[in-house]
mmCIF file of N, CA and C in Angstrom:
data_model
loop_
_atom_site.group_PDB
_atom_site.id
_atom_site.type_symbol
_atom_site.label_atom_id
_atom_site.label_comp_id
_atom_site.label_asym_id
_atom_site.label_seq_id
_atom_site.Cartn_x
_atom_site.Cartn_y
_atom_site.Cartn_z
ATOM 1 N N UNK A 10 8.685 17.477 6.668
ATOM 2 C CA UNK A 10 7.626 16.513 6.595
ATOM 3 C C UNK A 10 8.176 15.169 7.059
ATOM 4 N N UNK A 11 7.334 14.385 7.708
ATOM 5 C CA UNK A 11 7.755 13.075 8.193
ATOM 6 C C UNK A 11 7.778 12.064 7.063
ATOM 7 N N UNK A 12 8.510 10.987 7.291
ATOM 8 C CA UNK A 12 8.580 9.903 6.319
ATOM 9 C C UNK A 12 7.258 9.146 6.344
ATOM 10 N N UNK A 13 6.623 9.006 5.199
ATOM 11 C CA UNK A 13 5.320 8.349 5.107
ATOM 12 C C UNK A 13 5.417 6.889 4.688
ATOM 13 N N UNK A 14 6.629 6.365 4.541
ATOM 14 C CA UNK A 14 6.811 4.977 4.142
ATOM 15 C C UNK A 14 6.306 4.058 5.247
ATOM 16 N N UNK A 15 5.434 3.103 4.928
ATOM 17 C CA UNK A 15 4.929 2.201 5.949
ATOM 18 C C UNK A 15 6.029 1.286 6.491
ATOM 19 N N UNK A 16 5.897 0.921 7.752
ATOM 20 C CA UNK A 16 6.824 0.015 8.423
ATOM 21 C C UNK A 16 5.997 -0.983 9.235
ATOM 22 N N UNK A 17 6.613 -2.042 9.748
ATOM 23 C CA UNK A 17 5.859 -2.959 10.606
ATOM 24 C C UNK A 17 5.257 -2.260 11.833
ATOM 25 N N UNK A 18 5.931 -1.233 12.317
ATOM 26 C CA UNK A 18 5.392 -0.476 13.456
ATOM 27 C C UNK A 18 4.311 0.509 13.048
ATOM 28 N N UNK A 19 4.309 0.914 11.786
ATOM 29 C CA UNK A 19 3.310 1.842 11.246
ATOM 30 C C UNK A 19 2.820 1.298 9.918
ATOM 31 N N UNK A 20 1.981 0.240 9.941
ATOM 32 C CA UNK A 20 1.520 -0.356 8.687
ATOM 33 C C UNK A 20 0.662 0.612 7.881
ATOM 34 N N UNK A 21 0.625 0.391 6.596
ATOM 35 C CA UNK A 21 -0.203 1.224 5.735
ATOM 36 C C UNK A 21 0.217 1.101 4.285
ATOM 37 N N UNK A 22 -0.300 2.008 3.492
ATOM 38 C CA UNK A 22 -0.062 2.046 2.055
ATOM 39 C C UNK A 22 0.400 3.453 1.709
ATOM 40 N N UNK A 23 1.473 3.557 0.923
ATOM 41 C CA UNK A 23 1.961 4.863 0.490
ATOM 42 C C UNK A 23 2.211 4.821 -1.008
ATOM 43 N N UNK A 24 1.667 5.802 -1.720
ATOM 44 C CA UNK A 24 1.831 5.928 -3.165
ATOM 45 C C UNK A 24 2.352 7.314 -3.464
ATOM 46 N N UNK A 25 3.297 7.396 -4.401
ATOM 47 C CA UNK A 25 3.861 8.681 -4.787
ATOM 48 C C UNK A 25 3.978 8.763 -6.298
ATOM 49 N N UNK A 26 3.635 9.914 -6.842
ATOM 50 C CA UNK A 26 3.817 10.205 -8.271
ATOM 51 C C UNK A 26 4.091 11.707 -8.351
ATOM 52 N N UNK A 27 5.372 12.079 -8.218
ATOM 53 C CA UNK A 27 5.715 13.500 -8.112
ATOM 54 C C UNK A 27 5.329 14.352 -9.322
ATOM 55 N N UNK A 28 5.282 13.743 -10.500
ATOM 56 C CA UNK A 28 4.881 14.499 -11.688
ATOM 57 C C UNK A 28 4.272 13.544 -12.702
ATOM 58 N N UNK A 29 3.536 14.072 -13.672
ATOM 59 C CA UNK A 29 2.918 13.206 -14.684
ATOM 60 C C UNK A 29 3.932 12.426 -15.523
ATOM 61 N N UNK A 30 5.170 12.904 -15.574
ATOM 62 C CA UNK A 30 6.179 12.275 -16.418
ATOM 63 C C UNK A 30 7.041 11.247 -15.686
ATOM 64 N N UNK A 31 6.803 11.034 -14.407
ATOM 65 C CA UNK A 31 7.580 10.050 -13.654
ATOM 66 C C UNK A 31 6.686 8.869 -13.294
ATOM 67 N N UNK A 32 7.276 7.693 -13.193
ATOM 68 C CA UNK A 32 6.457 6.536 -12.825
ATOM 69 C C UNK A 32 6.046 6.607 -11.352
ATOM 70 N N UNK A 33 4.890 6.089 -11.062
ATOM 71 C CA UNK A 33 4.422 6.015 -9.681
ATOM 72 C C UNK A 33 5.255 4.980 -8.927
ATOM 73 N N UNK A 34 5.373 5.177 -7.622
ATOM 74 C CA UNK A 34 5.985 4.184 -6.746
ATOM 75 C C UNK A 34 5.038 3.949 -5.587
ATOM 76 N N UNK A 35 5.073 2.760 -5.054
ATOM 77 C CA UNK A 35 4.198 2.453 -3.936
ATOM 78 C C UNK A 35 4.818 1.426 -3.020
ATOM 79 N N UNK A 36 4.423 1.469 -1.758
ATOM 80 C CA UNK A 36 4.844 0.465 -0.791
ATOM 81 C C UNK A 36 3.700 0.226 0.178
ATOM 82 N N UNK A 37 3.638 -1.012 0.657
ATOM 83 C CA UNK A 37 2.582 -1.378 1.589
ATOM 84 C C UNK A 37 3.149 -2.345 2.619
ATOM 85 N N UNK A 38 2.730 -2.166 3.862
ATOM 86 C CA UNK A 38 3.060 -3.089 4.943
ATOM 87 C C UNK A 38 1.781 -3.280 5.743
ATOM 88 N N UNK A 39 1.395 -4.534 5.949
ATOM 89 C CA UNK A 39 0.190 -4.842 6.704
ATOM 90 C C UNK A 39 0.571 -5.328 8.093
ATOM 91 N N UNK A 40 -0.306 -5.130 9.048
ATOM 92 C CA UNK A 40 -0.026 -5.599 10.400
ATOM 93 C C UNK A 40 0.020 -7.126 10.474
ATOM 94 N N UNK A 41 -0.469 -7.828 9.438
ATOM 95 C CA UNK A 41 -0.394 -9.291 9.400
ATOM 96 C C UNK A 41 0.995 -9.778 8.998
ATOM 97 N N UNK A 42 1.871 -8.851 8.562
ATOM 98 C CA UNK A 42 3.232 -9.210 8.180
ATOM 99 C C UNK A 42 3.505 -9.141 6.693
ATOM 100 N N UNK A 43 2.475 -9.026 5.871
ATOM 101 C CA UNK A 43 2.663 -8.935 4.425
ATOM 102 C C UNK A 43 3.241 -7.573 4.059
ATOM 103 N N UNK A 44 4.103 -7.554 3.043
ATOM 104 C CA UNK A 44 4.645 -6.287 2.558
ATOM 105 C C UNK A 44 4.905 -6.408 1.066
ATOM 106 N N UNK A 45 4.902 -5.265 0.382
ATOM 107 C CA UNK A 45 5.135 -5.246 -1.061
ATOM 108 C C UNK A 45 5.546 -3.853 -1.492
ATOM 109 N N UNK A 46 6.263 -3.782 -2.602
ATOM 110 C CA UNK A 46 6.595 -2.517 -3.235
ATOM 111 C C UNK A 46 6.295 -2.637 -4.720
ATOM 112 N N UNK A 47 6.116 -1.495 -5.371
ATOM 113 C CA UNK A 47 5.832 -1.489 -6.802
ATOM 114 C C UNK A 47 6.371 -0.217 -7.427
ATOM 115 N N UNK A 48 6.772 -0.327 -8.695
ATOM 116 C CA UNK A 48 7.219 0.823 -9.469
ATOM 117 C C UNK A 48 6.537 0.764 -10.820
ATOM 118 N N UNK A 49 6.007 1.889 -11.250
ATOM 119 C CA UNK A 49 5.288 1.965 -12.519
ATOM 120 C C UNK A 49 3.804 2.075 -12.258
ATOM 121 N N UNK A 50 3.134 2.841 -13.075
ATOM 122 C CA UNK A 50 1.723 3.132 -12.843
ATOM 123 C C UNK A 50 0.863 1.874 -12.765
ATOM 124 N N UNK A 51 1.026 0.937 -13.688
ATOM 125 C CA UNK A 51 0.200 -0.273 -13.686
ATOM 126 C C UNK A 51 0.496 -1.146 -12.469
ATOM 127 N N UNK A 52 1.773 -1.269 -12.106
ATOM 128 C CA UNK A 52 2.135 -2.092 -10.966
ATOM 129 C C UNK A 52 1.646 -1.476 -9.663
ATOM 130 N N UNK A 53 1.709 -0.162 -9.551
ATOM 131 C CA UNK A 53 1.218 0.508 -8.346
ATOM 132 C C UNK A 53 -0.300 0.358 -8.248
ATOM 133 N N UNK A 54 -1.001 0.442 -9.373
ATOM 134 C CA UNK A 54 -2.448 0.227 -9.351
ATOM 135 C C UNK A 54 -2.761 -1.179 -8.853
ATOM 136 N N UNK A 55 -2.000 -2.178 -9.319
ATOM 137 C CA UNK A 55 -2.200 -3.556 -8.860
ATOM 138 C C UNK A 55 -1.906 -3.675 -7.359
ATOM 139 N N UNK A 56 -0.881 -2.995 -6.880
ATOM 140 C CA UNK A 56 -0.562 -2.995 -5.448
ATOM 141 C C UNK A 56 -1.726 -2.423 -4.651
ATOM 142 N N UNK A 57 -2.258 -1.300 -5.083
ATOM 143 C CA UNK A 57 -3.386 -0.665 -4.380
ATOM 144 C C UNK A 57 -4.609 -1.576 -4.414
ATOM 145 N N UNK A 58 -4.897 -2.162 -5.565
ATOM 146 C CA UNK A 58 -6.048 -3.071 -5.667
ATOM 147 C C UNK A 58 -5.894 -4.270 -4.732
ATOM 148 N N UNK A 59 -4.694 -4.842 -4.687
ATOM 149 C CA UNK A 59 -4.447 -5.976 -3.807
ATOM 150 C C UNK A 59 -4.550 -5.598 -2.342
ATOM 151 N N UNK A 60 -4.020 -4.446 -1.989
ATOM 152 C CA UNK A 60 -4.100 -3.958 -0.609
ATOM 153 C C UNK A 60 -5.559 -3.755 -0.211
ATOM 154 N N UNK A 61 -6.321 -3.134 -1.087
ATOM 155 C CA UNK A 61 -7.724 -2.859 -0.800
ATOM 156 C C UNK A 61 -8.523 -4.149 -0.625
ATOM 157 N N UNK A 62 -8.241 -5.147 -1.450
ATOM 158 C CA UNK A 62 -8.980 -6.400 -1.397
ATOM 159 C C UNK A 62 -8.562 -7.315 -0.252
ATOM 160 N N UNK A 63 -7.280 -7.313 0.098
ATOM 161 C CA UNK A 63 -6.755 -8.346 0.986
ATOM 162 C C UNK A 63 -6.164 -7.864 2.306
ATOM 163 N N UNK A 64 -5.914 -6.585 2.446
ATOM 164 C CA UNK A 64 -5.250 -6.075 3.652
ATOM 165 C C UNK A 64 -5.932 -4.789 4.091
ATOM 166 N N UNK A 65 -5.267 -4.052 4.950
ATOM 167 C CA UNK A 65 -5.820 -2.777 5.381
ATOM 168 C C UNK A 65 -7.194 -2.934 5.996
ATOM 169 N N UNK A 66 -8.174 -2.283 5.438
ATOM 170 C CA UNK A 66 -9.535 -2.300 5.979
ATOM 171 C C UNK A 66 -10.155 -3.684 5.980
ATOM 172 N N UNK A 67 -9.738 -4.561 5.058
ATOM 173 C CA UNK A 67 -10.288 -5.917 5.033
ATOM 174 C C UNK A 67 -10.051 -6.617 6.365
ATOM 175 N N UNK A 68 -8.878 -6.415 6.962
ATOM 176 C CA UNK A 68 -8.584 -6.996 8.269
ATOM 177 C C UNK A 68 -9.405 -6.324 9.363
ATOM 178 N N UNK A 69 -9.548 -5.020 9.282
ATOM 179 C CA UNK A 69 -10.270 -4.279 10.314
ATOM 180 C C UNK A 69 -11.755 -4.575 10.306
ATOM 181 N N UNK A 70 -12.292 -5.009 9.171
ATOM 182 C CA UNK A 70 -13.714 -5.348 9.087
ATOM 183 C C UNK A 70 -13.975 -6.787 9.495
ATOM 184 N N UNK A 71 -12.930 -7.513 9.877
ATOM 185 C CA UNK A 71 -13.092 -8.899 10.263
ATOM 186 C C UNK A 71 -13.070 -9.870 9.101
ATOM 187 N N UNK A 72 -12.877 -9.362 7.894
ATOM 188 C CA UNK A 72 -12.794 -10.246 6.730
ATOM 189 C C UNK A 72 -11.442 -10.953 6.732
ATOM 190 N N UNK A 73 -11.373 -12.086 6.100
ATOM 191 C CA UNK A 73 -10.107 -12.778 5.952
ATOM 192 C C UNK A 73 -9.532 -12.468 4.590
ATOM 193 N N UNK A 74 -8.216 -12.394 4.474
ATOM 194 C CA UNK A 74 -7.622 -12.133 3.169
ATOM 195 C C UNK A 74 -7.971 -13.227 2.175
ATOM 196 N N UNK A 75 -8.113 -12.870 0.934
ATOM 197 C CA UNK A 75 -8.429 -13.842 -0.128
ATOM 198 C C UNK A 75 -7.180 -14.332 -0.784
#
């Protein structure tokens, strides 16, 4: 399987939680240059919420980040 970690050349959001007993991990890289990582279920949820609100599709829809 290929590496799914986002990079500046391949921006995106990646979340992993291999089992219910391990903490989630996440990483995000936006084509605008913003990047972030998170460890732990609550922190990864915040990362996903922030990505959804301010990056990713928000840029593609012509919206400006908040």
